[in-house]
């Protein structure tokens, strides 16, 4: 079994420095922390589970890993989770991945070394993260729950937003109004989970999404949506309806339509995803897909606390729970056949 002394020997420091570095102490420089963590990772070090038990089974702390908190979607998730855990007496430690594999792994390792009571991993993007997840769960005896993972990672409790029917409903509303051509605007991240659902919804109605009408921008948020719509409007035959991967992009897309002197939804229909509060208060309130992140957060918190408390045995089969997204029709898409 690898010990702190083994790591200390390779790092050229004493065991107490290794212990402080693995605990993310401010007394150790960031450079030394990185060096010690790299050595610990190479040696496949995990702390003795019995030693952890000696210092107390609960830290009253939960690790929450998110890709970011700049977007409204992930900020809502963070707020909802913190609210739920506060009611149960837990504090939250947040790790941000910036959609990077190395940051996803590093956040997991740091939370494991801090011996949090449980970890919620949101928006997991990389299947290779599975190896680190297994090591944290099995080596540190820390339960882990996945929320709205983008990649397929088996073997863990998972709560996911099912948006298939809601996107299909939005597509159907547009088609019922005579719209047959569709476009999509997304960025390098957000398109991964939503574009395939959109294509599927179109295919179910014998519609397709032209390659030139599929815009994936380098820019994000409103500016990305604005640039994406400008690109669509520059096509010889622009689509009649556009799905923006999230509401901020849809808002930027609307601005480009207005600047072109076109009318919404008569000339171009637009719908987004997330159902952010700002969308409801636009000059033309935005049609969108409501993502029930608060419900997802509540279920995720219940799953992790069940694992922590022991009410769910660690060998009990994992649970995959789906919460339904819903289409919210406002002014940026046509009314239904009967003016609905």
Short mmCIF file of C-alpha atoms in Angstrom, two decimals:
data_model
loop_
_atom_site.label_atom_id
_atom_site.label_comp_id
_atom_site.label_asym_id
_atom_site.label_seq_id
_atom_site.Cartn_x
_atom_site.Cartn_y
_atom_site.Cartn_z
CA UNK A 1 0.00 0.00 0.00
CA UNK A 2 1.31 3.45 -0.94
CA UNK A 3 1.82 5.76 2.05
CA UNK A 4 2.42 9.47 2.57
CA UNK A 5 6.08 8.65 3.18
CA UNK A 6 6.35 7.09 -0.29
CA UNK A 7 5.00 10.26 -1.86
CA UNK A 8 7.19 12.45 0.36
CA UNK A 9 10.30 10.53 -0.70
CA UNK A 10 9.67 11.18 -4.38
CA UNK A 11 8.65 14.80 -3.80
CA UNK A 12 11.67 15.57 -1.61
CA UNK A 13 9.56 16.82 1.31
CA UNK A 14 8.35 15.40 4.61
CA UNK A 15 5.12 13.45 5.10
CA UNK A 16 3.38 16.30 6.91
CA UNK A 17 3.88 18.55 3.86
CA UNK A 18 2.36 15.85 1.67
CA UNK A 19 -0.62 15.61 4.01
CA UNK A 20 -1.17 19.37 3.92
CA UNK A 21 -0.81 19.49 0.12
CA UNK A 22 -3.35 16.73 -0.40
CA UNK A 23 -5.69 18.57 1.95
CA UNK A 24 -5.32 21.72 -0.19
CA UNK A 25 -3.73 23.70 2.65
CA UNK A 26 -2.76 27.31 1.96
CA UNK A 27 0.52 26.62 3.73
CA UNK A 28 1.78 24.74 0.67
CA UNK A 29 2.52 26.50 -2.62
CA UNK A 30 0.40 25.76 -5.67
CA UNK A 31 3.47 24.47 -7.50
CA UNK A 32 4.25 21.98 -4.72
CA UNK A 33 0.58 20.90 -4.54
CA UNK A 34 0.63 20.11 -8.25
CA UNK A 35 3.86 18.16 -7.90
CA UNK A 36 2.59 16.13 -4.95
CA UNK A 37 -0.79 15.43 -6.57
CA UNK A 38 0.92 14.26 -9.75
CA UNK A 39 3.06 11.86 -7.74
CA UNK A 40 0.05 10.65 -5.76
CA UNK A 41 -1.83 10.05 -8.99
CA UNK A 42 1.05 8.12 -10.57
CA UNK A 43 1.38 5.95 -7.46
CA UNK A 44 -2.42 5.45 -7.40
CA UNK A 45 -2.55 6.68 -3.81
CA UNK A 46 -5.79 6.74 -1.84
CA UNK A 47 -6.01 7.35 1.91
CA UNK A 48 -6.76 4.46 4.21
CA UNK A 49 -10.53 4.20 4.70
CA UNK A 50 -10.02 3.17 8.32
CA UNK A 51 -7.93 6.27 8.99
CA UNK A 52 -10.70 8.38 7.53
CA UNK A 53 -13.20 6.77 9.88
CA UNK A 54 -11.02 7.60 12.88
CA UNK A 55 -11.31 11.33 12.29
CA UNK A 56 -15.08 11.18 11.95
CA UNK A 57 -17.43 9.80 9.35
CA UNK A 58 -18.93 13.11 8.31
CA UNK A 59 -17.39 16.38 7.22
CA UNK A 60 -20.87 17.91 6.68
CA UNK A 61 -19.51 19.00 3.29
CA UNK A 62 -20.62 18.09 -0.23
CA UNK A 63 -18.55 18.59 -3.36
CA UNK A 64 -20.35 20.11 -6.34
CA UNK A 65 -18.56 20.03 -9.69
CA UNK A 66 -19.90 22.24 -12.48
CA UNK A 67 -18.57 23.19 -15.91
CA UNK A 68 -19.10 26.88 -15.10
CA UNK A 69 -21.36 29.32 -13.28
CA UNK A 70 -21.42 32.06 -15.93
CA UNK A 71 -24.34 30.55 -17.81
CA UNK A 72 -27.82 30.88 -16.39
CA UNK A 73 -28.35 27.12 -16.66
CA UNK A 74 -25.49 26.05 -14.41
CA UNK A 75 -25.98 29.00 -12.05
CA UNK A 76 -29.57 27.84 -11.50
CA UNK A 77 -28.37 24.32 -10.79
CA UNK A 78 -25.79 25.56 -8.27
CA UNK A 79 -28.33 27.75 -6.48
CA UNK A 80 -30.93 24.98 -6.34
CA UNK A 81 -28.45 22.43 -4.99
CA UNK A 82 -27.05 24.79 -2.38
CA UNK A 83 -30.58 25.61 -1.22
CA UNK A 84 -31.45 21.93 -0.84
CA UNK A 85 -28.26 21.09 1.05
CA UNK A 86 -28.59 24.07 3.38
CA UNK A 87 -31.88 22.62 4.58
CA UNK A 88 -30.03 19.45 5.52
CA UNK A 89 -27.11 21.15 7.25
CA UNK A 90 -24.45 20.61 4.58
CA UNK A 91 -21.93 23.10 3.23
CA UNK A 92 -20.92 23.12 -0.43
CA UNK A 93 -17.44 23.10 -1.97
CA UNK A 94 -17.58 24.00 -5.67
CA UNK A 95 -15.14 22.91 -8.35
CA UNK A 96 -15.29 24.35 -11.89
CA UNK A 97 -14.12 22.35 -14.90
CA UNK A 98 -14.45 24.95 -17.70
CA UNK A 99 -15.52 21.94 -19.82
CA UNK A 100 -11.95 20.58 -19.65
CA UNK A 101 -11.18 16.92 -18.92
CA UNK A 102 -8.09 17.72 -16.85
CA UNK A 103 -10.09 20.12 -14.66
CA UNK A 104 -12.87 17.57 -14.26
CA UNK A 105 -10.35 15.01 -12.98
CA UNK A 106 -8.51 17.53 -10.80
CA UNK A 107 -11.74 18.68 -9.14
CA UNK A 108 -12.67 15.08 -8.33
CA UNK A 109 -9.24 14.38 -6.89
CA UNK A 110 -9.20 17.50 -4.71
CA UNK A 111 -12.66 16.77 -3.34
CA UNK A 112 -11.63 13.19 -2.64
CA UNK A 113 -8.54 14.33 -0.76
CA UNK A 114 -10.66 16.76 1.24
CA UNK A 115 -12.82 13.77 2.17
CA UNK A 116 -16.17 15.37 1.47
CA UNK A 117 -19.23 13.30 2.34
CA UNK A 118 -20.45 13.08 -1.25
CA UNK A 119 -19.93 14.49 -4.73
CA UNK A 120 -22.43 15.75 -7.32
CA UNK A 121 -20.86 15.89 -10.78
CA UNK A 122 -22.83 18.06 -13.20
CA UNK A 123 -22.51 18.02 -16.98
CA UNK A 124 -19.83 15.30 -17.14
CA UNK A 125 -18.43 15.38 -20.67
CA UNK A 126 -15.77 12.69 -20.84
CA UNK A 127 -16.23 8.91 -20.62
CA UNK A 128 -12.59 8.54 -19.55
CA UNK A 129 -13.52 10.30 -16.30
CA UNK A 130 -14.95 6.91 -15.25
CA UNK A 131 -11.55 5.68 -14.03
CA UNK A 132 -11.17 8.66 -11.67
CA UNK A 133 -14.78 8.35 -10.49
CA UNK A 134 -14.22 4.70 -9.61
CA UNK A 135 -11.04 5.52 -7.71
CA UNK A 136 -12.70 8.30 -5.69
CA UNK A 137 -15.77 6.21 -4.90
CA UNK A 138 -13.95 2.98 -4.06
CA UNK A 139 -10.74 4.37 -2.56
CA UNK A 140 -12.22 7.20 -0.51
CA UNK A 141 -15.63 5.56 0.03
CA UNK A 142 -17.34 8.71 -1.26
CA UNK A 143 -20.72 8.33 -3.01
CA UNK A 144 -21.06 10.14 -6.34
CA UNK A 145 -24.18 11.18 -8.26
CA UNK A 146 -24.20 12.50 -11.83
CA UNK A 147 -26.50 15.31 -12.92
CA UNK A 148 -27.35 15.87 -16.59
CA UNK A 149 -24.16 14.20 -17.84
CA UNK A 150 -23.35 14.86 -21.48
CA UNK A 151 -21.31 11.65 -21.85
CA UNK A 152 -22.55 8.16 -21.03
CA UNK A 153 -20.91 7.03 -17.79
CA UNK A 154 -22.35 3.82 -16.40
CA UNK A 155 -22.29 2.59 -12.83
CA UNK A 156 -23.48 5.75 -11.04
CA UNK A 157 -26.78 7.20 -9.92
CA UNK A 158 -27.78 9.70 -12.58
CA UNK A 159 -30.47 12.36 -12.93
CA UNK A 160 -31.02 13.58 -16.47
CA UNK A 161 -33.37 16.04 -18.14
CA UNK A 162 -35.38 14.30 -20.86
CA UNK A 163 -35.99 16.90 -23.57
CA UNK A 164 -37.06 14.64 -26.42
CA UNK A 165 -40.79 15.29 -26.28
CA UNK A 166 -40.46 19.00 -25.55
CA UNK A 167 -38.22 19.68 -28.54
CA UNK A 168 -40.48 17.53 -30.72
CA UNK A 169 -43.49 19.53 -29.52
CA UNK A 170 -41.85 22.83 -30.51
CA UNK A 171 -40.97 21.44 -33.94
CA UNK A 172 -44.54 20.18 -34.40
CA UNK A 173 -46.01 23.58 -33.55
CA UNK A 174 -43.86 25.22 -36.22
CA UNK A 175 -44.67 22.59 -38.84
CA UNK A 176 -48.40 22.84 -38.15
CA UNK A 177 -48.09 26.51 -39.09
CA UNK A 178 -46.64 25.60 -42.47
CA UNK A 179 -42.92 25.87 -41.64
CA UNK A 180 -40.80 23.24 -43.41
CA UNK A 181 -37.25 24.62 -43.18
CA UNK A 182 -35.33 24.76 -39.92
CA UNK A 183 -31.99 26.03 -38.68
CA UNK A 184 -29.90 25.52 -35.56
CA UNK A 185 -27.52 27.81 -33.68
CA UNK A 186 -25.23 26.47 -30.97
CA UNK A 187 -21.74 26.88 -29.59
CA UNK A 188 -18.91 24.38 -29.24
CA UNK A 189 -20.34 23.06 -25.96
CA UNK A 190 -24.11 23.41 -25.86
CA UNK A 191 -24.85 21.76 -29.21
CA UNK A 192 -23.65 18.33 -28.06
CA UNK A 193 -26.74 17.26 -26.16
CA UNK A 194 -29.39 19.32 -27.95
CA UNK A 195 -28.55 19.15 -31.64
CA UNK A 196 -29.04 15.34 -31.86
CA UNK A 197 -32.46 15.67 -30.19
CA UNK A 198 -33.41 18.40 -32.65
CA UNK A 199 -32.36 16.31 -35.65
CA UNK A 200 -34.36 13.37 -34.31
CA UNK A 201 -37.47 15.51 -33.81
CA UNK A 202 -37.22 16.77 -37.39
CA UNK A 203 -36.66 13.27 -38.79
CA UNK A 204 -39.79 12.01 -37.02
CA UNK A 205 -41.78 14.47 -39.13
CA UNK A 206 -39.87 13.70 -42.35
CA UNK A 207 -37.99 17.00 -42.09
CA UNK A 208 -34.26 17.52 -42.19
CA UNK A 209 -31.68 20.02 -41.03
CA UNK A 210 -29.49 21.25 -43.86
CA UNK A 211 -25.77 21.31 -43.16
CA UNK A 212 -25.51 24.97 -44.14
CA UNK A 213 -28.32 25.80 -41.70
CA UNK A 214 -26.46 24.19 -38.78
CA UNK A 215 -24.34 26.95 -37.27
CA UNK A 216 -21.83 26.13 -34.51
CA UNK A 217 -20.15 29.34 -33.39
CA UNK A 218 -16.90 29.97 -31.56
CA UNK A 219 -18.62 32.75 -29.62
CA UNK A 220 -21.05 31.99 -26.81
CA UNK A 221 -24.12 33.59 -25.24
CA UNK A 222 -25.94 36.51 -26.93
CA UNK A 223 -23.09 37.46 -29.25
CA UNK A 224 -22.78 33.89 -30.47
CA UNK A 225 -26.50 33.79 -31.22
CA UNK A 226 -26.29 37.12 -33.01
CA UNK A 227 -23.42 35.96 -35.23
CA UNK A 228 -25.12 32.63 -35.86
CA UNK A 229 -28.32 34.28 -37.03
CA UNK A 230 -26.38 36.68 -39.26
CA UNK A 231 -24.85 33.62 -40.93
CA UNK A 232 -28.28 32.02 -41.42
CA UNK A 233 -29.76 35.22 -42.85
CA UNK A 234 -26.90 35.39 -45.34
CA UNK A 235 -27.93 32.06 -46.88
CA UNK A 236 -29.66 32.18 -50.30
CA UNK A 237 -32.70 30.61 -48.63
CA UNK A 238 -32.67 31.18 -44.87
CA UNK A 239 -34.68 28.73 -42.75
CA UNK A 240 -38.09 29.76 -41.49
CA UNK A 241 -37.58 28.57 -37.91
CA UNK A 242 -34.46 28.38 -35.75
CA UNK A 243 -33.72 26.44 -32.59
CA UNK A 244 -31.06 28.15 -30.46
CA UNK A 245 -29.22 25.80 -28.08
CA UNK A 246 -30.00 28.06 -25.12
CA UNK A 247 -31.99 31.20 -24.44
CA UNK A 248 -29.06 33.61 -24.33
CA UNK A 249 -28.19 32.63 -27.89
CA UNK A 250 -31.84 32.97 -28.90
CA UNK A 251 -31.89 36.54 -27.56
CA UNK A 252 -28.87 37.44 -29.67
CA UNK A 253 -30.48 35.77 -32.68
CA UNK A 254 -33.61 37.90 -32.26
CA UNK A 255 -31.52 41.06 -32.38
CA UNK A 256 -30.02 40.04 -35.73
CA UNK A 257 -33.51 39.36 -37.12
CA UNK A 258 -34.81 42.76 -36.01
CA UNK A 259 -31.76 44.51 -37.46
CA UNK A 260 -32.46 42.84 -40.80
CA UNK A 261 -35.93 44.40 -40.81
CA UNK A 262 -37.69 41.06 -40.51
CA UNK A 263 -40.67 40.15 -38.36
CA UNK A 264 -40.86 37.44 -35.70
CA UNK A 265 -42.45 34.93 -36.09
CA UNK A 266 -43.95 35.88 -39.49
CA UNK A 267 -40.59 35.88 -41.32
CA UNK A 268 -38.55 33.85 -38.86
CA UNK A 269 -39.62 31.83 -35.81
CA UNK A 270 -37.19 31.32 -32.92
CA UNK A 271 -37.20 29.11 -29.87
CA UNK A 272 -34.56 28.58 -27.22
CA UNK A 273 -33.79 26.29 -24.30
CA UNK A 274 -33.54 26.77 -20.49
CA UNK A 275 -36.48 29.14 -19.85
CA UNK A 276 -34.43 31.90 -18.26
CA UNK A 277 -36.40 34.66 -16.56
CA UNK A 278 -35.21 37.35 -18.98
CA UNK A 279 -36.81 35.54 -21.91
CA UNK A 280 -40.29 36.08 -20.52
CA UNK A 281 -39.79 39.87 -20.35
CA UNK A 282 -38.46 40.57 -23.83
CA UNK A 283 -40.36 42.88 -26.18
CA UNK A 284 -41.50 39.62 -27.75
CA UNK A 285 -41.46 36.98 -25.00
CA UNK A 286 -39.34 34.01 -26.05
CA UNK A 287 -40.68 30.55 -26.82
CA UNK A 288 -38.41 28.07 -25.07
CA UNK A 289 -37.90 24.63 -23.58
CA UNK A 290 -38.29 24.73 -19.81
CA UNK A 291 -35.50 22.76 -18.14
CA UNK A 292 -36.66 21.66 -14.64
CA UNK A 293 -33.28 22.13 -12.98
CA UNK A 294 -34.77 22.70 -9.53
CA UNK A 295 -36.49 19.31 -9.67
CA UNK A 296 -33.30 17.68 -10.96
CA UNK A 297 -31.32 19.27 -8.12
CA UNK A 298 -33.79 18.09 -5.49
CA UNK A 299 -33.69 14.52 -6.75
CA UNK A 300 -29.89 14.56 -6.99
CA UNK A 301 -29.58 15.80 -3.42
CA UNK A 302 -31.95 13.09 -2.20
CA UNK A 303 -29.95 10.41 -4.03
CA UNK A 304 -26.62 11.50 -2.56
CA UNK A 305 -27.96 11.88 0.98
CA UNK A 306 -29.55 8.42 0.73
CA UNK A 307 -26.14 7.01 -0.18
CA UNK A 308 -24.42 8.95 2.60
CA UNK A 309 -26.91 7.96 5.29
CA UNK A 310 -26.79 4.31 4.36
CA UNK A 311 -30.50 4.10 3.58
CA UNK A 312 -29.26 2.99 0.16
CA UNK A 313 -26.68 0.21 0.48
CA UNK A 314 -23.54 0.89 -1.53
CA UNK A 315 -24.11 -2.32 -3.51
CA UNK A 316 -27.70 -1.42 -4.36
CA UNK A 317 -28.24 -1.05 -8.13
CA UNK A 318 -27.70 2.45 -9.45
CA UNK A 319 -30.72 4.54 -10.34
CA UNK A 320 -31.28 6.57 -13.49
CA UNK A 321 -34.04 9.13 -13.05
CA UNK A 322 -35.45 11.24 -15.89
CA UNK A 323 -37.22 14.55 -15.34
CA UNK A 324 -39.30 15.92 -18.20
CA UNK A 325 -38.59 19.21 -19.95
CA UNK A 326 -41.62 21.06 -21.33
CA UNK A 327 -42.21 23.41 -24.26
CA UNK A 328 -43.29 26.93 -23.26
CA UNK A 329 -44.93 28.76 -26.16
CA UNK A 330 -44.79 32.55 -26.23
CA UNK A 331 -44.55 35.14 -29.01
CA UNK A 332 -41.52 34.09 -31.08
CA UNK A 333 -43.18 31.05 -32.66
CA UNK A 334 -46.47 30.88 -34.56
CA UNK A 335 -49.75 30.09 -32.89
CA UNK A 336 -51.10 26.59 -33.44
CA UNK A 337 -53.55 25.65 -36.16
CA UNK A 338 -56.41 26.87 -34.03
CA UNK A 339 -54.65 29.96 -32.70
CA UNK A 340 -53.47 28.15 -29.57
#
